[in-house]
XYZ file of C-alpha atoms in Angstrom:
661
model
C 18.896 -11.216 14.827
C 16.057 -9.000 14.854
C 17.762 -6.443 16.540
C 20.649 -6.570 13.993
C 18.123 -6.393 11.264
C 16.234 -3.644 12.609
C 19.689 -1.816 12.947
C 20.908 -2.376 9.613
C 17.437 -1.438 7.975
C 17.883 1.936 10.082
C 21.000 2.781 8.879
C 19.919 1.905 5.102
C 17.182 4.436 5.646
C 18.823 7.008 6.878
C 21.419 6.557 4.276
C 19.070 6.659 1.671
C 16.703 9.732 3.105
C 20.646 11.691 3.567
C 21.401 10.579 -0.292
C 17.624 11.852 -1.481
C 17.482 14.931 0.475
C 21.180 15.932 -0.648
C 20.376 15.278 -4.145
C 17.539 17.415 -3.489
C 19.680 20.556 -2.281
C 21.523 20.582 -5.181
C 19.048 20.410 -7.642
C 17.421 23.018 -5.806
C 20.269 25.215 -5.922
C 20.942 24.443 -9.509
C 17.055 25.284 -10.415
C 16.076 27.913 -8.201
C 19.595 29.604 -6.492
C 18.003 32.623 -4.780
C 14.889 30.386 -3.111
C 16.283 30.214 0.013
C 14.968 29.728 3.663
C 11.651 28.619 4.128
C 10.675 28.785 0.817
C 14.225 26.958 -0.305
C 13.140 24.348 2.930
C 9.927 23.634 1.078
C 11.433 23.140 -2.732
C 13.453 20.648 -1.539
C 11.071 18.854 0.255
C 8.788 19.021 -2.726
C 11.494 17.534 -5.226
C 12.638 14.812 -2.193
C 8.631 13.661 -1.738
C 8.934 13.282 -5.656
C 12.165 11.365 -6.013
C 11.017 9.037 -3.481
C 7.537 8.379 -5.052
C 9.237 8.064 -8.643
C 11.621 5.704 -7.563
C 9.701 3.113 -5.376
C 6.949 2.769 -7.905
C 9.762 2.166 -11.098
C 11.382 -0.360 -8.159
C 7.578 -2.066 -7.542
C 6.621 -2.081 -10.903
C 8.970 -5.297 -11.657
C 8.965 -6.523 -8.364
C 12.093 -5.184 -6.866
C 10.189 -3.271 -3.891
C 12.648 -5.129 -1.374
C 15.348 -3.655 0.711
C 18.069 -3.801 -1.319
C 16.806 -3.138 -4.447
C 15.393 -0.084 -2.985
C 18.269 1.266 -1.098
C 20.663 1.186 -4.270
C 17.955 2.992 -6.173
C 17.380 5.885 -3.451
C 21.024 6.066 -3.231
C 21.604 6.317 -7.287
C 18.571 8.934 -7.363
C 20.144 11.169 -4.555
C 23.602 10.915 -6.582
C 21.936 11.634 -9.528
C 20.444 14.168 -9.096
C 23.502 15.929 -8.056
C 25.433 15.020 -10.754
C 22.845 16.123 -13.668
C 22.344 19.384 -11.330
C 26.220 19.939 -11.053
C 26.327 19.289 -14.529
C 23.341 21.152 -15.906
C 23.175 23.964 -17.765
C 22.571 26.923 -15.699
C 19.098 28.455 -14.641
C 17.123 30.802 -16.843
C 18.317 34.860 -16.630
C 14.737 35.348 -14.974
C 15.162 33.339 -12.075
C 19.023 34.458 -10.963
C 17.451 37.918 -10.189
C 16.552 38.122 -6.592
C 12.555 37.995 -5.855
C 10.721 41.237 -5.528
C 11.107 42.515 -2.061
C 7.572 42.886 -0.785
C 6.944 45.302 1.849
C 5.733 43.900 5.121
C 2.006 44.422 5.557
C 2.420 44.629 9.119
C 3.639 47.153 11.297
C 7.515 46.332 12.553
C 5.699 46.153 16.471
C 2.778 43.929 14.951
C 4.836 41.845 12.673
C 6.664 40.434 16.070
C 4.243 40.034 17.874
C 2.462 38.183 15.366
C 5.619 35.873 14.708
C 5.693 35.226 18.206
C 1.771 34.304 17.959
C 2.405 32.395 15.348
C 5.749 30.352 17.076
C 2.881 29.619 19.929
C 0.162 28.277 17.305
C 2.621 25.730 15.721
C 4.098 24.457 19.370
C 0.114 24.069 19.928
C -0.650 22.201 17.116
C 2.348 19.990 16.887
C 1.589 18.884 20.940
C -1.945 18.362 19.610
C -0.204 16.222 16.846
C 2.351 14.653 19.254
C -0.307 13.734 22.048
C -2.565 11.736 19.411
C 0.501 9.952 17.503
C 1.981 8.707 20.949
C -1.729 8.036 21.923
C -1.874 5.987 18.390
C 1.584 3.820 19.509
C -0.429 2.530 22.688
C -3.865 1.907 21.691
C -3.117 1.420 17.680
C -5.088 3.057 15.228
C -8.265 3.720 15.722
C -9.437 5.203 12.352
C -11.193 2.763 10.069
C -9.735 3.235 7.006
C -6.518 3.035 8.551
C -7.018 -0.914 9.468
C -9.293 -1.164 6.349
C -7.660 -0.516 3.257
C -4.558 1.984 3.738
C -2.256 -0.198 6.265
C -3.425 -3.539 4.344
C -2.122 -1.899 0.984
C 1.294 -1.070 2.386
C 1.602 -3.914 3.851
C 1.223 -5.915 0.510
C 3.448 -3.784 -1.120
C 5.887 -4.817 1.259
C 5.350 -8.055 1.271
C 5.172 -8.986 -2.419
C 7.998 -6.754 -3.291
C 5.070 -5.359 -6.367
C 3.531 -1.688 -6.758
C 2.063 -3.008 -9.711
C -0.456 -5.529 -8.614
C -3.704 -5.005 -7.709
C -4.668 -5.866 -4.116
C -8.569 -6.673 -3.392
C -10.026 -5.631 0.137
C -13.390 -6.352 -0.127
C -16.246 -6.528 -2.342
C -16.744 -3.475 -3.631
C -14.376 -2.279 -6.398
C -13.445 1.011 -4.521
C -10.603 0.318 -2.717
C -8.926 -2.105 -5.007
C -8.303 1.067 -7.497
C -7.296 4.057 -5.013
C -4.145 5.546 -5.474
C -2.115 4.284 -3.019
C 0.384 7.676 -2.794
C 0.771 7.719 0.790
C 0.289 3.901 1.050
C 3.576 3.852 -0.643
C 5.419 5.884 1.795
C 4.281 3.692 4.619
C 5.375 0.569 2.664
C 9.043 2.342 2.597
C 9.346 2.484 5.993
C 8.190 -1.897 6.292
C 10.678 -2.814 3.624
C 13.466 -1.111 5.861
C 12.484 -1.942 9.329
C 10.671 -4.954 9.072
C 7.569 -3.517 10.851
C 4.965 -1.100 10.837
C 6.436 1.506 13.567
C 7.188 4.596 11.450
C 3.416 3.964 9.654
C 2.824 6.458 13.006
C 4.915 9.248 11.823
C 4.512 10.416 8.245
C 1.640 12.387 8.720
C 3.532 14.625 11.514
C 5.739 15.449 8.650
C 2.751 15.894 6.230
C 1.566 18.568 8.448
C 5.104 19.866 8.883
C 4.917 20.585 5.098
C 1.652 22.237 5.045
C 2.039 24.544 7.691
C 5.801 25.622 5.618
C 3.590 25.800 2.904
C 0.932 28.200 4.493
C 4.185 30.431 5.666
C 5.321 30.808 2.130
C 2.208 31.720 0.700
C 2.353 34.694 3.407
C 5.667 35.282 3.369
C 4.952 36.990 -0.497
C 3.049 39.222 0.653
C 4.164 40.225 4.010
C 1.652 38.438 5.962
C 3.433 34.743 6.815
C 2.456 34.763 10.487
C -1.576 35.466 9.579
C -1.230 32.947 6.607
C 0.767 30.392 9.442
C -2.566 30.684 11.596
C -4.742 29.980 9.160
C -3.804 26.789 8.499
C -2.976 26.190 11.504
C -6.872 26.733 12.349
C -7.766 23.995 10.217
C -5.151 21.405 11.269
C -6.284 21.993 14.749
C -9.458 21.188 14.263
C -11.422 17.671 16.218
C -11.773 15.568 13.027
C -8.110 16.211 11.116
C -6.578 15.779 14.749
C -8.338 12.572 15.826
C -8.411 10.562 12.069
C -5.342 12.267 10.772
C -2.447 12.076 13.753
C -0.840 8.919 14.396
C -3.129 7.220 11.665
C -2.872 6.242 8.330
C -5.189 8.444 6.392
C -3.975 10.971 3.585
C -6.442 13.813 3.635
C -3.338 15.655 5.551
C -0.781 14.693 2.787
C -3.240 16.168 -0.117
C -3.886 19.324 1.960
C -0.293 19.947 2.545
C 0.616 19.564 -1.201
C -2.077 21.130 -2.699
C -0.760 24.192 -0.558
C 2.887 23.617 -1.716
C 1.785 23.960 -5.121
C 0.039 27.038 -4.548
C 3.419 28.435 -2.529
C 5.360 28.241 -5.250
C 3.409 29.508 -7.595
C 2.422 32.639 -6.120
C 6.203 33.043 -5.209
C 7.613 33.040 -8.565
C 9.459 35.858 -9.939
C 7.896 37.688 -12.716
C 5.495 40.814 -12.711
C 2.475 42.048 -10.171
C 0.034 40.232 -12.558
C 1.753 36.716 -11.611
C 3.159 35.764 -14.390
C 5.442 32.837 -14.523
C 8.387 32.414 -17.117
C 7.764 28.180 -18.473
C 11.346 26.861 -16.110
C 11.944 25.591 -13.135
C 8.563 26.727 -10.765
C 6.256 24.876 -13.149
C 8.153 21.578 -12.771
C 8.163 21.896 -8.709
C 5.035 23.029 -8.328
C 3.585 19.952 -11.101
C 5.341 17.648 -8.697
C 3.399 18.822 -5.244
C 0.144 18.946 -7.509
C 1.096 15.481 -9.266
C 1.995 14.067 -5.925
C -1.730 15.083 -4.301
C -3.203 13.686 -7.283
C -1.718 10.235 -6.911
C -2.863 10.233 -3.069
C -6.794 10.758 -3.464
C -9.136 10.910 -5.788
C -10.351 13.854 -4.484
C -8.068 15.624 -5.296
C -8.226 15.221 -9.206
C -10.448 18.364 -9.137
C -8.327 20.545 -7.727
C -5.349 19.033 -9.391
C -7.341 20.285 -12.728
C -8.405 23.210 -11.831
C -5.115 24.068 -11.227
C -3.824 22.704 -15.011
C -6.540 24.577 -16.288
C -5.359 28.047 -14.422
C -1.076 27.806 -15.914
C -1.528 28.785 -18.860
C -3.278 32.175 -17.563
C -0.175 32.478 -15.320
C 2.131 32.031 -17.958
C 3.593 34.415 -20.011
C 2.516 34.701 -23.807
C 5.303 33.380 -25.712
C 5.299 30.325 -23.146
C 1.548 29.110 -22.488
C 2.185 25.995 -24.821
C 5.721 24.944 -23.273
C 4.594 25.415 -19.655
C 1.500 23.544 -20.177
C 3.228 21.178 -21.691
C 5.861 20.817 -19.024
C 3.052 20.756 -16.350
C 0.753 17.915 -17.628
C 4.335 16.222 -17.748
C 5.469 16.546 -14.846
C 1.970 15.946 -13.255
C 1.804 12.596 -15.132
C 5.095 11.165 -13.766
C 5.029 12.360 -10.060
C 1.060 11.274 -9.946
C -0.066 8.918 -12.808
C 1.571 5.483 -11.774
C -1.740 4.384 -10.451
C -3.962 5.975 -12.788
C -1.842 4.076 -15.651
C -2.168 0.746 -13.314
C -5.615 1.193 -12.950
C -6.161 1.874 -16.784
C -3.802 -1.363 -17.683
C -6.118 -3.844 -15.608
C -8.976 -2.667 -16.004
C -9.354 -0.315 -19.176
C -10.152 2.745 -17.208
C -7.949 5.112 -14.681
C -11.126 5.339 -12.377
C -13.048 2.368 -12.936
C -15.833 3.201 -10.654
C -16.670 6.183 -12.432
C -18.661 6.539 -15.697
C -16.329 8.108 -17.935
C -17.088 8.709 -21.892
C -18.100 10.794 -24.611
C -20.932 10.557 -26.750
C -20.648 6.753 -27.917
C -17.539 6.101 -26.808
C -16.980 4.966 -22.784
C -14.345 3.711 -20.556
C -15.165 0.595 -19.198
C -17.377 0.884 -15.552
C -17.162 -1.001 -12.471
C -19.873 -0.383 -10.165
C -18.753 0.472 -6.403
C -20.544 -2.254 -5.197
C -21.774 -0.373 -1.980
C -24.558 2.348 -1.410
C -23.396 5.847 -2.556
C -24.914 9.356 -1.925
C -24.482 13.171 -2.708
C -24.890 15.328 0.281
C -26.784 17.859 -2.126
C -29.866 15.161 -2.134
C -30.179 15.577 1.761
C -30.318 19.435 2.172
C -33.938 19.069 4.431
C -34.282 19.462 7.765
C -34.366 16.544 9.419
C -30.738 15.581 7.795
C -29.067 18.768 8.722
C -30.562 18.640 12.505
C -29.733 14.802 13.045
C -26.957 14.420 10.739
C -25.336 17.601 9.349
C -25.163 19.668 11.932
C -23.794 17.336 14.283
C -21.223 16.297 12.029
C -20.073 19.916 11.178
C -19.940 20.492 15.538
C -18.137 17.201 15.586
C -15.461 17.888 12.590
C -14.960 21.648 13.267
C -15.053 22.092 17.166
C -17.209 24.691 19.151
C -16.840 27.375 16.351
C -17.604 25.308 13.355
C -19.696 28.008 11.414
C -16.971 30.155 12.133
C -14.179 28.035 10.382
C -16.254 27.685 7.501
C -17.272 31.700 7.072
C -13.624 32.716 7.326
C -12.579 29.818 4.683
C -15.311 30.280 2.502
C -14.797 34.237 2.844
C -11.462 34.034 1.758
C -11.941 31.275 -1.376
C -14.490 34.740 -2.651
C -12.471 37.235 -1.707
C -9.327 35.618 -3.130
C -11.289 35.083 -6.241
C -12.526 39.004 -6.661
C -9.104 39.469 -5.567
C -7.926 41.990 -8.504
C -4.521 42.366 -10.071
C -3.009 39.086 -8.518
C -3.671 36.053 -11.109
C -1.988 33.448 -8.613
C -4.025 34.256 -5.702
C -7.001 34.090 -8.127
C -6.033 30.391 -9.550
C -5.601 29.687 -6.039
C -8.853 30.261 -4.939
C -10.314 28.507 -7.915
C -8.772 25.451 -7.041
C -10.248 25.954 -3.196
C -13.636 26.464 -4.702
C -13.009 23.849 -6.981
C -12.387 21.672 -3.715
C -15.142 22.261 -2.099
C -17.813 22.263 -4.512
C -16.565 18.685 -5.978
C -16.766 17.623 -2.558
C -20.839 18.594 -1.877
C -21.525 17.140 -5.220
C -19.950 14.468 -5.876
C -21.000 10.654 -4.495
C -19.457 9.039 -1.634
C -19.354 5.963 -0.281
C -21.907 4.288 2.030
C -24.836 6.024 3.295
C -25.633 9.843 4.586
C -25.293 8.212 8.017
C -21.571 7.763 7.576
C -21.435 11.546 6.067
C -19.854 13.078 9.376
C -16.867 11.314 8.813
C -16.270 13.076 5.590
C -16.006 16.866 5.884
C -12.320 16.379 6.343
C -12.121 15.154 2.280
C -12.268 19.207 1.461
C -9.567 20.430 3.735
C -7.688 21.490 0.848
C -10.441 23.941 -0.194
C -10.526 25.122 3.747
C -7.108 25.529 4.382
C -6.943 27.504 0.877
C -9.578 29.829 1.908
C -8.556 30.568 5.031
C -4.706 31.339 3.780
C -6.261 33.645 1.003
C -8.362 35.598 3.639
C -5.281 36.832 4.649
C -3.636 37.185 1.389
C -6.408 39.384 0.174
C -6.377 41.897 3.540
C -2.799 42.141 2.980
C -3.657 43.279 -0.721
C -6.771 45.318 -0.317
C -7.896 46.120 3.136
C -4.427 46.109 5.517
C -6.651 47.524 8.217
C -8.375 44.400 8.227
C -5.301 42.708 9.178
C -5.733 43.070 12.818
C -9.395 41.995 12.593
C -8.080 38.247 10.843
C -5.600 37.974 13.051
C -7.844 38.363 16.366
C -10.508 36.026 14.289
C -7.754 33.154 13.742
C -6.781 33.413 17.427
C -10.671 33.312 19.137
C -11.552 30.471 16.863
C -8.413 28.254 17.960
C -8.650 29.126 20.981
C -12.685 28.180 21.202
C -11.761 25.114 19.309
C -9.346 23.659 21.942
C -12.338 23.035 24.381
C -13.270 19.908 22.308
C -12.391 16.923 24.584
C -10.917 14.933 21.826
C -8.036 17.429 21.261
C -6.392 16.395 24.637
C -6.877 12.337 25.467
C -4.742 11.285 27.949
C -2.156 9.252 26.746
C 0.428 8.962 29.928
C -1.107 5.309 30.570
C 0.614 2.286 28.700
C 4.006 0.946 28.114
C 5.784 4.900 28.234
C 9.239 3.650 27.503
C 8.771 1.969 24.253
C 6.712 4.795 23.071
C 9.673 7.605 24.532
C 11.966 5.155 22.589
C 10.503 5.738 18.914
C 9.961 9.230 19.764
C 13.494 9.486 20.721
C 14.912 7.795 17.538
C 12.551 9.334 15.378
C 14.278 12.842 16.458
C 17.532 11.568 16.176
C 17.166 10.521 13.009
C 16.117 13.849 11.962
C 18.717 15.534 13.498
C 20.835 12.367 11.455
C 19.304 13.246 8.361
C 19.786 16.973 8.471
C 23.379 16.468 9.469
C 24.141 13.799 6.587
C 22.403 15.801 3.597
C 23.787 19.421 4.962
C 24.966 21.619 1.924
C 28.288 21.737 2.739
C 28.329 17.483 2.830
C 30.672 16.408 0.552
C 29.115 13.021 -0.412
C 25.988 12.283 -0.916
C 25.382 9.253 1.465
C 27.774 10.075 4.706
C 29.290 13.244 5.565
C 33.371 13.075 5.529
C 33.117 14.534 9.173
C 33.808 11.755 11.984
C 30.418 13.686 13.665
C 28.602 12.398 10.845
C 29.567 8.605 10.798
C 28.569 8.731 14.828
C 25.447 10.021 14.621
C 24.472 7.391 11.647
C 25.271 4.341 14.429
C 24.354 6.085 17.245
C 20.470 6.332 15.743
C 20.877 3.196 14.053
C 21.674 1.409 17.299
C 19.028 3.414 19.091
C 16.681 2.925 16.581
C 17.230 -1.194 16.574
C 16.679 -0.826 20.651
C 13.110 1.260 20.280
C 11.960 -1.329 17.578
C 13.050 -4.507 19.434
C 10.842 -3.096 22.369
C 8.114 -2.009 20.343
C 4.541 -3.578 20.529
C 2.249 -3.592 17.909
C -1.018 -2.920 19.032
C -4.764 -2.732 17.511
C -7.218 -0.427 18.298
C -10.685 -2.925 18.917
C -14.175 -1.271 17.866
C -15.730 -4.577 19.607
C -16.272 -6.169 16.170
C -16.179 -9.596 15.614
C -13.364 -9.808 13.523
C -11.351 -8.268 15.698
C -11.805 -10.247 18.484
C -10.525 -13.525 16.031
C -7.799 -11.655 15.359
C -7.157 -10.729 19.440
C -7.521 -14.510 19.586
C -4.606 -15.576 16.652
C -2.344 -12.569 18.247
C -2.739 -14.621 21.605
C -1.577 -17.993 20.215
C 1.505 -16.110 18.764
C 0.647 -16.759 14.763
C 3.050 -16.007 12.734
C 4.008 -16.727 9.492
C 0.615 -17.671 8.715
C -1.778 -17.553 5.285
C -5.271 -16.192 6.304
C -8.424 -15.432 4.407
C -10.973 -13.342 5.230
C -13.808 -14.305 3.729
C -17.925 -12.577 4.285
C -18.964 -8.853 4.734
C -17.011 -5.443 5.023
C -17.085 -5.930 8.707
C -14.895 -8.596 8.250
C -12.718 -7.059 5.944
C -12.660 -3.657 7.745
C -10.585 -5.730 10.463
C -7.975 -7.079 7.943
C -4.989 -5.186 9.044
C -5.446 -6.588 12.698
C -4.660 -9.813 11.297
C -0.926 -9.049 10.241
C 2.056 -10.003 13.252
C 4.898 -7.435 14.392
C 7.076 -8.196 11.493
C 4.073 -8.434 9.319
C 4.953 -11.929 8.464
C 1.209 -12.949 7.841
C -0.222 -13.131 4.463
C -3.924 -11.906 4.682
C -6.132 -12.253 2.066
C -10.125 -11.155 1.640
C -11.460 -14.164 -0.514
C -14.408 -14.189 -2.794
C -16.055 -15.243 -6.063
C -14.114 -13.650 -9.083
C -16.032 -11.835 -11.219
C -14.352 -9.566 -14.245
C -12.899 -6.273 -13.629
C -11.185 -7.414 -10.604
C -14.038 -7.519 -8.490
C -15.236 -10.036 -5.892
C -18.647 -11.425 -4.767
C -19.705 -13.151 -1.510
C -19.648 -16.782 -2.180
C -22.644 -18.890 -3.631
C -21.720 -22.379 -3.332
C -19.662 -24.592 -0.948
C -17.820 -25.749 -3.757
C -15.947 -22.520 -5.084
C -15.394 -21.980 -1.754
C -13.502 -24.470 -0.713
C -11.704 -24.089 -4.130
C -10.931 -20.796 -3.016
C -9.854 -21.942 0.343
C -7.179 -24.496 -1.257
C -6.179 -22.853 -4.072
C -4.631 -19.972 -1.644
C -3.190 -22.617 0.641
C -4.788 -21.037 4.006
C -4.404 -22.137 7.232
C -7.262 -19.832 9.001
C -10.307 -18.889 7.440
C -12.045 -15.957 9.384
C -15.944 -15.641 8.463
C -18.951 -13.886 10.608
C -20.877 -16.978 12.421
C -24.532 -17.176 10.994
C -27.808 -18.804 12.088
C -27.318 -22.931 11.647
C -29.980 -23.134 8.975
C -28.153 -20.105 6.832
C -25.948 -21.050 3.911
C -22.656 -19.322 3.997
C -19.203 -20.094 4.756
C -19.755 -20.777 8.562
C -22.085 -23.782 7.871
C -19.869 -25.105 4.714
C -16.790 -25.047 6.993
């Protein structure tokens, strides 16, 4: 029965995905007919991601985030996009002409070798991420944030069928209000496949989107291999590989989406000054920016900077129209989670003080200590925390990575006669500055895990350095190529990048990866531009691929064994004990400290049937605090009909849930 459920779910996922991609292809051909090749793939990717996000949010808002309604909605969205594209008005005249031919900044011979080098580097970076992904299949997700709130949030979406209800995860007021754009994609995989096997794969897709966007930025100026190398350099740094590949963290998603928005903007038709018409390019760029804002709070400042820059990039007569269009699309693609917070707590971002004069929105204190990096710029903090953190995050040549990235932002902001790159540089500077000035959770001791928040700004800097060289001083291009290559090679000497993964259940891992590769082939076949139908192509090969991939996926998922990385915490040991007893369909309560809530996802079983909930005394604004009385604790346990209660052990004479139990 489980095998059949996996096969049906995999088939439904393939059909829905092919319908969405087919609709996005039709929309791209209607909206931007001359944007083909890499840039066309980027546009199709952004439109597809937006369709999946908006449809899932709408279905989840009415409690129908289930396999059948979601399949019908996604297929309908793909068909609707195709119908609108076919019957819609023709694209504006300024979008039907070919893009201006940009002379290649490198000589033909240098460009050939640069492309070969970019291909080798791309293979290297993908191999690093695949290695970490396979390791995640074998030992489980090791990133604390993944098991703390990313995966529990996605599992709750899949279990409850609702994306609107807030999910309380701990005693802080941060995680409950976080935007959940990336968790939505994990939840879609859980709904279709009834397990979390696909949750190791999305960040590989975000990596591909980021590299593709970097290539498209450089293609506009004839230096695509160099901008590709710049982005690859950042994606190959130890922190992004170890904390993003095979995990559920979303920093790589934000980086890829902001790069995509910038790539669309700089590739728009128009004069050398970079002015754009208020038509479809604004819509596509706004989709990517909105998705970034709906993924992580840290993207809000960057998206705001990009929003301010849009009027300066538009033609005079279109500034109001393009600004209104931009804001509307950003709100639709990324405003869902902020609207949910506004309705539930009276503020789009409750843990932040928002107000003007006597008018202030409700404020919910974070509930945990916070710090700003600017308050700790002393010698002791530098030598004991910041310097080791930078080395661990960006590798042996961390200082060179930062110099190249920040230099690229500075040069890009000063680049004359190119408003697109100047706006992109301002966006990157805003990202880095907001990271340095805003408060982070916990204490300075946890800072080494946060430099990834500045990844979008650093990626833009590394990409813009090559662009600035091509626009201002082309003789500097070989030096930029040499610098990127040298730093990338030096980074590979970090021991965390190539951990051995060949131990463990290689058969199951190979089956899952093979199914993923075949699924990509199936989607490409089903969504080909020559396909006559949005669901399955009429040719027999399409049906054969669909059936074959579905059966292979069912076999792989049947052999998939859920694993959890252990940090040695008491909560993880308790979860391991329950798994050894094969606990299924149970209601499990967590009570006590953040340490217990941090291991929440370890209590879910393979089929995600266990209902796991952190409990505490309810307070206004969707907050809970630790229990102060035995009666309130026992009432919460009884009200939730919990069969298991997980709580930290305490000394015999202390008061708390363990003593009361």
